[in-house]
């Protein structure tokens, strides 16, 4: 009975993708002499260097125009304009494979691959994705929204090419932020000694979202050339470019060029891994890139080209504040100031959590905060400022973050691992093997739990209740509001018998948040009956409590009194209240912003079965078995049937059908 919610399939990226409907809400098209002629990368082949340079200016201006009006990931894309143009002019796409890590830097790629006008719909419901998607364009060789995957995927494509006896080129573009992730080094280690023809372009802008941390970032900084050394190398390369093509002189010149790069660019770590290393080079020097890229593509074996770029290049505000301009809401491009946003009823859950962590630091002196390159995104920046010795940013390394926390917990520290829900998926083995198996009291604070909105399927946190519920000894909870979020943090830090996880959404906390109210320590597994009713009860988790309360009001207008239960603990369930609810209500509707498979609703059924109680009349509402697309959060909740209106309609359907047998209501 479950309807699979699939990503919207879009037509191949060609001229037909530039439909008039894509410009809904866009300003009148401004003429751009070169960009207007580009419908695919093949159109770059016949352009002169002057035209390519003008194209860079025009596409940078266009991306700024769109993102300033629509929002999105801006800084990284502005930093790779020249690199993208050079790569797509030199490669034969889509025959050659171009793999972008994460996708934050791929807006220019989308523009050049037939999605220029579709960019006006980016990250909107029914529009194109903010990341790379294989089913959106044949030019998107590999989909990704999580960092550090590009080198592994590209190496797999190179191996597939070699097995098929083909000769196309494979290129991975990876940011230096992704190089703080262990997966990137596993791939480099494998690729470097494979001998396969593969080009890795390291886009080094010194940032991922927050400033990069760790020895890798320090190493990349150390090998960036001094101005004097760079001038010496550039003068040598410029002299070599003036030599006539062909013959022994050209061959000798190329050998000298290789020697200059080797002598003056100490990329020792990459060379020790088996890569031919070139760089660092100016990633905004289009002529230099157009000269170097064909040459490094011709080199046999694995090659790493290290380019230096400026995040936010071409927009003064973004260059001066690259962290804030990583991802933006609509802004005034003249001033860089964010446009007035709709008023929200109160602080976000993230802000409430950040404030609660500062409070908790005074109450729990052994508590520390750990994050994975997301200090600002998870609300921990103020904590970092106030307690720098108790704050640990490990880089884009979630698995390490969890194991690091486990080591701390072994010696009496109380770590709070704070990550986006979707990113904890990358550390599941550490949650099980290193934390839960040893019953270590690590706290997991999962931001962006549920549907996150415009970032879409790669970032929705809709699996956490299922996979964390499966971990033995895990206490799992979700607050209904900001006050309860503080309560759960206090509760988690007050118990030391194993791990404790709670998740909260990316939205404003409901009205009523009171920071002056003392936090409470809640009994583990306790639920809360918010409203009594007759015949039907909503058993709601986290943010779905507010939706259930609103649905209750709609049902009450129809003469139906529905009870609403705040099921703040997903595991363990309330072993006292659940049997009583089963006796009182013929129809129980579980509501969770999580996949139905293995989620809270399944936990309720398991508990009823374990207690020998009837499971008839239990309806499970949640995310169907599929990947939910991108769009506004309210749109997506309505799309999957979890809006207040959707809950009301499903309750009426269940009442009309008698609610016989446990079921997952169709979306």
mmCIF file of C-alpha atoms in Angstrom, residues 258-566:
data_model
loop_
_atom_site.group_PDB
_atom_site.id
_atom_site.type_symbol
_atom_site.label_atom_id
_atom_site.label_comp_id
_atom_site.label_asym_id
_atom_site.label_seq_id
_atom_site.Cartn_x
_atom_site.Cartn_y
_atom_site.Cartn_z
ATOM 1 C CA UNK A 258 57.873 18.658 -16.236
ATOM 2 C CA UNK A 259 61.183 19.204 -14.483
ATOM 3 C CA UNK A 260 60.203 22.750 -13.489
ATOM 4 C CA UNK A 261 56.930 21.514 -12.014
ATOM 5 C CA UNK A 262 58.691 18.692 -10.172
ATOM 6 C CA UNK A 263 61.429 20.906 -8.784
ATOM 7 C CA UNK A 264 59.322 23.874 -7.764
ATOM 8 C CA UNK A 265 56.097 22.219 -6.616
ATOM 9 C CA UNK A 266 56.754 20.008 -3.603
ATOM 10 C CA UNK A 267 53.640 17.806 -3.624
ATOM 11 C CA UNK A 268 55.489 15.057 -1.789
ATOM 12 C CA UNK A 269 52.512 13.436 -0.106
ATOM 13 C CA UNK A 270 50.710 12.930 -3.405
ATOM 14 C CA UNK A 271 53.860 11.742 -5.154
ATOM 15 C CA UNK A 272 54.462 9.201 -2.401
ATOM 16 C CA UNK A 273 50.955 7.879 -3.063
ATOM 17 C CA UNK A 274 51.882 7.243 -6.694
ATOM 18 C CA UNK A 275 50.532 10.392 -8.369
ATOM 19 C CA UNK A 276 52.304 12.666 -10.795
ATOM 20 C CA UNK A 277 51.813 16.020 -9.092
ATOM 21 C CA UNK A 278 51.446 19.369 -10.886
ATOM 22 C CA UNK A 279 50.934 22.654 -9.118
ATOM 23 C CA UNK A 280 49.917 24.659 -7.315
ATOM 24 C CA UNK A 281 48.667 26.800 -10.200
ATOM 25 C CA UNK A 282 46.341 29.784 -10.377
ATOM 26 C CA UNK A 283 42.847 28.390 -10.888
ATOM 27 C CA UNK A 284 41.657 31.730 -12.260
ATOM 28 C CA UNK A 285 44.315 31.953 -14.999
ATOM 29 C CA UNK A 286 42.266 30.676 -17.918
ATOM 30 C CA UNK A 287 45.163 30.705 -20.391
ATOM 31 C CA UNK A 288 47.358 28.712 -18.024
ATOM 32 C CA UNK A 289 44.588 26.169 -17.424
ATOM 33 C CA UNK A 290 43.921 25.810 -21.155
ATOM 34 C CA UNK A 291 47.632 25.125 -21.601
ATOM 35 C CA UNK A 292 48.064 22.699 -18.700
ATOM 36 C CA UNK A 293 44.898 20.601 -18.772
ATOM 37 C CA UNK A 294 45.508 18.966 -22.189
ATOM 38 C CA UNK A 295 49.058 18.162 -21.112
ATOM 39 C CA UNK A 296 48.153 16.542 -17.804
ATOM 40 C CA UNK A 297 45.377 14.595 -19.550
ATOM 41 C CA UNK A 298 48.024 13.123 -21.841
ATOM 42 C CA UNK A 299 50.223 11.970 -18.963
ATOM 43 C CA UNK A 300 49.990 8.215 -18.333
ATOM 44 C CA UNK A 301 48.934 6.963 -14.926
ATOM 45 C CA UNK A 302 47.308 8.879 -12.076
ATOM 46 C CA UNK A 303 47.896 12.641 -12.088
ATOM 47 C CA UNK A 304 46.970 15.273 -9.508
ATOM 48 C CA UNK A 305 46.609 18.888 -10.637
ATOM 49 C CA UNK A 306 46.549 21.291 -7.686
ATOM 50 C CA UNK A 307 44.742 24.561 -8.470
ATOM 51 C CA UNK A 308 44.336 27.532 -6.157
ATOM 52 C CA UNK A 309 41.002 29.342 -6.308
ATOM 53 C CA UNK A 310 39.194 32.055 -4.406
ATOM 54 C CA UNK A 311 35.833 31.038 -3.015
ATOM 55 C CA UNK A 312 33.260 33.651 -4.018
ATOM 56 C CA UNK A 313 35.476 35.025 -6.810
ATOM 57 C CA UNK A 314 33.861 37.983 -8.575
ATOM 58 C CA UNK A 315 31.461 39.005 -5.811
ATOM 59 C CA UNK A 316 33.124 41.246 -3.250
ATOM 60 C CA UNK A 317 30.818 40.318 -0.387
ATOM 61 C CA UNK A 318 31.395 36.604 -1.018
ATOM 62 C CA UNK A 319 35.166 37.021 -1.224
ATOM 63 C CA UNK A 320 35.213 38.896 2.078
ATOM 64 C CA UNK A 321 32.880 36.473 3.899
ATOM 65 C CA UNK A 322 33.277 33.149 2.130
ATOM 66 C CA UNK A 323 31.806 31.118 4.994
ATOM 67 C CA UNK A 324 28.496 33.012 4.989
ATOM 68 C CA UNK A 325 28.312 32.855 1.189
ATOM 69 C CA UNK A 326 28.810 29.092 1.001
ATOM 70 C CA UNK A 327 25.050 28.695 0.958
ATOM 71 C CA UNK A 328 22.774 31.714 0.829
ATOM 72 C CA UNK A 329 19.191 32.839 0.836
ATOM 73 C CA UNK A 330 18.217 35.611 -1.632
ATOM 74 C CA UNK A 331 20.375 38.706 -1.221
ATOM 75 C CA UNK A 332 21.045 42.145 -2.686
ATOM 76 C CA UNK A 333 23.939 41.563 -5.060
ATOM 77 C CA UNK A 334 25.030 45.199 -4.792
ATOM 78 C CA UNK A 335 25.479 45.094 -1.013
ATOM 79 C CA UNK A 336 25.616 41.376 -0.273
ATOM 80 C CA UNK A 337 22.979 41.824 2.419
ATOM 81 C CA UNK A 338 20.325 39.159 2.849
ATOM 82 C CA UNK A 339 16.863 40.223 1.722
ATOM 83 C CA UNK A 340 14.151 40.358 4.351
ATOM 84 C CA UNK A 341 12.910 36.848 5.056
ATOM 85 C CA UNK A 342 9.397 35.953 6.230
ATOM 86 C CA UNK A 343 9.004 36.387 9.956
ATOM 87 C CA UNK A 344 9.398 33.217 12.006
ATOM 88 C CA UNK A 345 7.670 32.638 15.344
ATOM 89 C CA UNK A 346 10.879 32.093 17.279
ATOM 90 C CA UNK A 347 14.447 30.821 17.207
ATOM 91 C CA UNK A 348 15.371 27.771 15.180
ATOM 92 C CA UNK A 349 15.893 24.415 16.843
ATOM 93 C CA UNK A 350 19.570 24.786 15.920
ATOM 94 C CA UNK A 351 19.828 28.111 17.749
ATOM 95 C CA UNK A 352 18.045 26.663 20.787
ATOM 96 C CA UNK A 353 20.468 23.749 20.805
ATOM 97 C CA UNK A 354 23.501 26.034 20.543
ATOM 98 C CA UNK A 355 22.304 28.082 23.507
ATOM 99 C CA UNK A 356 21.510 24.930 25.491
ATOM 100 C CA UNK A 357 25.033 23.614 24.911
ATOM 101 C CA UNK A 358 26.499 26.770 26.449
ATOM 102 C CA UNK A 359 24.181 26.362 29.465
ATOM 103 C CA UNK A 360 25.072 22.684 29.764
ATOM 104 C CA UNK A 361 28.788 23.457 29.782
ATOM 105 C CA UNK A 362 28.336 25.121 33.183
ATOM 106 C CA UNK A 363 26.184 22.326 34.602
ATOM 107 C CA UNK A 364 28.259 19.439 33.213
ATOM 108 C CA UNK A 365 31.968 20.327 33.436
ATOM 109 C CA UNK A 366 33.085 17.099 31.709
ATOM 110 C CA UNK A 367 30.934 17.802 28.643
ATOM 111 C CA UNK A 368 32.625 18.622 25.313
ATOM 112 C CA UNK A 369 31.288 19.331 21.818
ATOM 113 C CA UNK A 370 32.481 17.528 18.683
ATOM 114 C CA UNK A 371 31.486 18.396 15.128
ATOM 115 C CA UNK A 372 32.606 17.466 11.620
ATOM 116 C CA UNK A 373 33.310 20.741 9.784
ATOM 117 C CA UNK A 374 29.885 22.134 10.716
ATOM 118 C CA UNK A 375 30.440 24.473 13.663
ATOM 119 C CA UNK A 376 28.180 27.195 12.277
ATOM 120 C CA UNK A 377 25.600 24.902 10.697
ATOM 121 C CA UNK A 378 24.999 23.020 13.937
ATOM 122 C CA UNK A 379 24.793 26.127 16.116
ATOM 123 C CA UNK A 380 28.090 25.497 17.911
ATOM 124 C CA UNK A 381 29.971 28.631 16.829
ATOM 125 C CA UNK A 382 29.061 30.519 20.066
ATOM 126 C CA UNK A 383 30.078 27.467 22.127
ATOM 127 C CA UNK A 384 33.416 27.395 20.297
ATOM 128 C CA UNK A 385 34.020 31.041 21.163
ATOM 129 C CA UNK A 386 33.165 30.581 24.839
ATOM 130 C CA UNK A 387 34.782 27.178 25.380
ATOM 131 C CA UNK A 388 37.552 26.707 22.802
ATOM 132 C CA UNK A 389 39.288 23.946 24.796
ATOM 133 C CA UNK A 390 36.038 21.977 24.987
ATOM 134 C CA UNK A 391 35.236 22.262 21.290
ATOM 135 C CA UNK A 392 36.609 19.861 18.664
ATOM 136 C CA UNK A 393 36.151 20.222 14.900
ATOM 137 C CA UNK A 394 37.576 17.094 13.268
ATOM 138 C CA UNK A 395 36.928 18.090 9.639
ATOM 139 C CA UNK A 396 34.741 16.177 7.198
ATOM 140 C CA UNK A 397 35.375 12.953 9.083
ATOM 141 C CA UNK A 398 32.206 11.676 10.736
ATOM 142 C CA UNK A 399 33.512 8.161 11.365
ATOM 143 C CA UNK A 400 36.565 9.583 13.091
ATOM 144 C CA UNK A 401 34.371 11.995 15.070
ATOM 145 C CA UNK A 402 32.375 9.129 16.582
ATOM 146 C CA UNK A 403 35.404 6.946 17.357
ATOM 147 C CA UNK A 404 37.209 9.999 18.763
ATOM 148 C CA UNK A 405 34.195 10.583 21.016
ATOM 149 C CA UNK A 406 34.273 6.936 22.103
ATOM 150 C CA UNK A 407 37.892 7.301 23.171
ATOM 151 C CA UNK A 408 37.033 10.405 25.176
ATOM 152 C CA UNK A 409 34.106 8.636 26.843
ATOM 153 C CA UNK A 410 36.398 5.795 27.913
ATOM 154 C CA UNK A 411 38.277 8.250 30.108
ATOM 155 C CA UNK A 412 35.378 10.059 31.695
ATOM 156 C CA UNK A 413 34.626 12.855 29.224
ATOM 157 C CA UNK A 414 31.001 13.363 28.131
ATOM 158 C CA UNK A 415 31.153 14.065 24.377
ATOM 159 C CA UNK A 416 28.202 15.475 22.446
ATOM 160 C CA UNK A 417 28.688 14.543 18.781
ATOM 161 C CA UNK A 418 26.781 17.158 16.799
ATOM 162 C CA UNK A 419 26.224 16.405 13.113
ATOM 163 C CA UNK A 420 23.532 16.628 10.493
ATOM 164 C CA UNK A 421 21.419 13.497 10.572
ATOM 165 C CA UNK A 422 22.278 12.556 6.987
ATOM 166 C CA UNK A 423 26.016 12.680 7.709
ATOM 167 C CA UNK A 424 25.872 10.295 10.670
ATOM 168 C CA UNK A 425 25.038 7.594 8.126
ATOM 169 C CA UNK A 426 28.741 7.714 7.235
ATOM 170 C CA UNK A 427 29.707 6.609 10.751
ATOM 171 C CA UNK A 428 27.227 3.833 11.457
ATOM 172 C CA UNK A 429 29.898 1.191 12.128
ATOM 173 C CA UNK A 430 31.499 3.444 14.720
ATOM 174 C CA UNK A 431 28.126 4.025 16.384
ATOM 175 C CA UNK A 432 27.657 0.265 16.675
ATOM 176 C CA UNK A 433 31.168 -1.113 17.139
ATOM 177 C CA UNK A 434 32.954 1.657 19.011
ATOM 178 C CA UNK A 435 30.169 3.224 21.077
ATOM 179 C CA UNK A 436 27.143 0.982 21.604
ATOM 180 C CA UNK A 437 28.980 -2.337 21.885
ATOM 181 C CA UNK A 438 31.031 -0.865 24.724
ATOM 182 C CA UNK A 439 28.028 0.922 26.257
ATOM 183 C CA UNK A 440 29.865 4.242 26.201
ATOM 184 C CA UNK A 441 27.861 7.342 27.202
ATOM 185 C CA UNK A 442 28.249 9.300 23.979
ATOM 186 C CA UNK A 443 25.485 11.785 23.157
ATOM 187 C CA UNK A 444 24.446 12.190 19.514
ATOM 188 C CA UNK A 445 22.698 15.471 18.652
ATOM 189 C CA UNK A 446 21.315 15.051 15.133
ATOM 190 C CA UNK A 447 20.466 18.331 13.451
ATOM 191 C CA UNK A 448 18.353 18.415 10.257
ATOM 192 C CA UNK A 449 16.343 15.360 11.308
ATOM 193 C CA UNK A 450 13.464 14.807 8.885
ATOM 194 C CA UNK A 451 12.864 16.572 5.573
ATOM 195 C CA UNK A 452 15.349 19.417 5.148
ATOM 196 C CA UNK A 453 13.833 21.090 2.095
ATOM 197 C CA UNK A 454 15.816 22.463 -0.829
ATOM 198 C CA UNK A 455 18.950 20.332 -0.417
ATOM 199 C CA UNK A 456 16.866 17.282 -1.260
ATOM 200 C CA UNK A 457 17.412 13.562 -1.159
ATOM 201 C CA UNK A 458 21.104 13.587 -0.270
ATOM 202 C CA UNK A 459 20.441 15.709 2.814
ATOM 203 C CA UNK A 460 17.068 14.574 4.158
ATOM 204 C CA UNK A 461 17.504 13.059 7.605
ATOM 205 C CA UNK A 462 14.753 10.473 7.253
ATOM 206 C CA UNK A 463 16.620 7.263 8.072
ATOM 207 C CA UNK A 464 18.004 8.051 11.522
ATOM 208 C CA UNK A 465 15.091 6.791 13.625
ATOM 209 C CA UNK A 466 15.281 3.477 11.780
ATOM 210 C CA UNK A 467 19.010 2.838 11.865
ATOM 211 C CA UNK A 468 19.583 4.226 15.360
ATOM 212 C CA UNK A 469 16.579 2.304 16.715
ATOM 213 C CA UNK A 470 18.243 -0.895 15.500
ATOM 214 C CA UNK A 471 21.334 -0.328 17.680
ATOM 215 C CA UNK A 472 21.202 -2.330 20.943
ATOM 216 C CA UNK A 473 21.281 -0.170 24.056
ATOM 217 C CA UNK A 474 20.605 3.073 22.192
ATOM 218 C CA UNK A 475 18.213 5.565 23.772
ATOM 219 C CA UNK A 476 16.547 7.507 20.960
ATOM 220 C CA UNK A 477 14.404 10.626 21.302
ATOM 221 C CA UNK A 478 12.990 13.628 19.436
ATOM 222 C CA UNK A 479 11.787 16.861 21.076
ATOM 223 C CA UNK A 480 8.433 18.424 20.250
ATOM 224 C CA UNK A 481 9.684 21.978 20.893
ATOM 225 C CA UNK A 482 12.639 24.047 22.069
ATOM 226 C CA UNK A 483 11.932 23.528 25.771
ATOM 227 C CA UNK A 484 11.939 19.776 25.350
ATOM 228 C CA UNK A 485 15.156 19.945 23.328
ATOM 229 C CA UNK A 486 16.878 21.438 26.386
ATOM 230 C CA UNK A 487 15.258 18.777 28.565
ATOM 231 C CA UNK A 488 16.585 15.987 26.370
ATOM 232 C CA UNK A 489 20.116 17.399 26.352
ATOM 233 C CA UNK A 490 20.068 17.542 30.157
ATOM 234 C CA UNK A 491 18.600 14.046 30.338
ATOM 235 C CA UNK A 492 21.238 12.658 27.986
ATOM 236 C CA UNK A 493 24.103 14.184 29.968
ATOM 237 C CA UNK A 494 22.626 13.038 33.285
ATOM 238 C CA UNK A 495 22.744 9.330 32.441
ATOM 239 C CA UNK A 496 25.895 7.307 31.817
ATOM 240 C CA UNK A 497 24.509 3.903 30.872
ATOM 241 C CA UNK A 498 25.232 3.800 27.156
ATOM 242 C CA UNK A 499 24.621 6.079 24.170
ATOM 243 C CA UNK A 500 21.783 8.567 23.857
ATOM 244 C CA UNK A 501 20.648 10.163 20.584
ATOM 245 C CA UNK A 502 18.100 12.859 19.859
ATOM 246 C CA UNK A 503 17.173 14.485 16.543
ATOM 247 C CA UNK A 504 15.601 17.824 15.719
ATOM 248 C CA UNK A 505 14.485 19.453 12.459
ATOM 249 C CA UNK A 506 15.706 22.341 10.334
ATOM 250 C CA UNK A 507 12.993 24.827 11.214
ATOM 251 C CA UNK A 508 11.891 27.322 13.812
ATOM 252 C CA UNK A 509 10.944 25.864 17.159
ATOM 253 C CA UNK A 510 7.218 26.238 17.935
ATOM 254 C CA UNK A 511 6.053 29.260 19.958
ATOM 255 C CA UNK A 512 6.459 28.940 23.696
ATOM 256 C CA UNK A 513 10.208 28.489 23.958
ATOM 257 C CA UNK A 514 11.323 29.885 27.317
ATOM 258 C CA UNK A 515 15.097 30.012 27.885
ATOM 259 C CA UNK A 516 14.541 31.075 31.508
ATOM 260 C CA UNK A 517 12.674 27.852 32.299
ATOM 261 C CA UNK A 518 14.947 25.395 34.141
ATOM 262 C CA UNK A 519 15.594 22.240 32.093
ATOM 263 C CA UNK A 520 14.013 19.006 33.325
ATOM 264 C CA UNK A 521 15.507 15.541 33.473
ATOM 265 C CA UNK A 522 12.908 13.299 31.825
ATOM 266 C CA UNK A 523 12.285 9.662 32.756
ATOM 267 C CA UNK A 524 13.788 7.499 30.006
ATOM 268 C CA UNK A 525 11.043 6.127 27.770
ATOM 269 C CA UNK A 526 8.296 8.430 29.045
ATOM 270 C CA UNK A 527 5.603 9.815 26.759
ATOM 271 C CA UNK A 528 3.218 12.714 27.365
ATOM 272 C CA UNK A 529 -0.517 12.873 26.670
ATOM 273 C CA UNK A 530 -1.234 16.379 25.411
ATOM 274 C CA UNK A 531 -4.944 15.986 24.605
ATOM 275 C CA UNK A 532 -7.485 13.320 25.476
ATOM 276 C CA UNK A 533 -9.827 12.005 22.819
ATOM 277 C CA UNK A 534 -12.275 9.314 21.858
ATOM 278 C CA UNK A 535 -11.821 6.518 19.350
ATOM 279 C CA UNK A 536 -8.584 7.761 17.776
ATOM 280 C CA UNK A 537 -5.132 8.798 19.006
ATOM 281 C CA UNK A 538 -2.175 10.296 17.196
ATOM 282 C CA UNK A 539 1.129 8.917 18.500
ATOM 283 C CA UNK A 540 3.441 11.615 17.154
ATOM 284 C CA UNK A 541 7.217 12.002 17.233
ATOM 285 C CA UNK A 542 9.200 15.245 17.364
ATOM 286 C CA UNK A 543 8.111 17.958 14.935
ATOM 287 C CA UNK A 544 5.121 15.847 13.927
ATOM 288 C CA UNK A 545 3.512 16.631 17.290
ATOM 289 C CA UNK A 546 2.654 20.142 16.059
ATOM 290 C CA UNK A 547 1.216 18.701 12.844
ATOM 291 C CA UNK A 548 -0.875 16.257 14.861
ATOM 292 C CA UNK A 549 -2.179 19.051 17.095
ATOM 293 C CA UNK A 550 -3.257 21.042 14.052
ATOM 294 C CA UNK A 551 -4.847 17.969 12.466
ATOM 295 C CA UNK A 552 -6.691 17.398 15.744
ATOM 296 C CA UNK A 553 -8.231 20.868 15.462
ATOM 297 C CA UNK A 554 -9.424 20.071 11.940
ATOM 298 C CA UNK A 555 -10.969 16.790 13.080
ATOM 299 C CA UNK A 556 -12.608 18.501 16.050
ATOM 300 C CA UNK A 557 -14.413 20.821 13.623
ATOM 301 C CA UNK A 558 -15.909 17.648 12.151
ATOM 302 C CA UNK A 559 -17.014 16.395 15.565
ATOM 303 C CA UNK A 560 -14.108 13.944 15.987
ATOM 304 C CA UNK A 561 -12.031 14.156 19.173
ATOM 305 C CA UNK A 562 -8.545 12.820 18.566
ATOM 306 C CA UNK A 563 -6.050 12.327 21.360
ATOM 307 C CA UNK A 564 -2.487 13.535 20.780
ATOM 308 C CA UNK A 565 0.446 11.792 22.436
ATOM 309 C CA UNK A 566 3.928 13.299 22.470
#
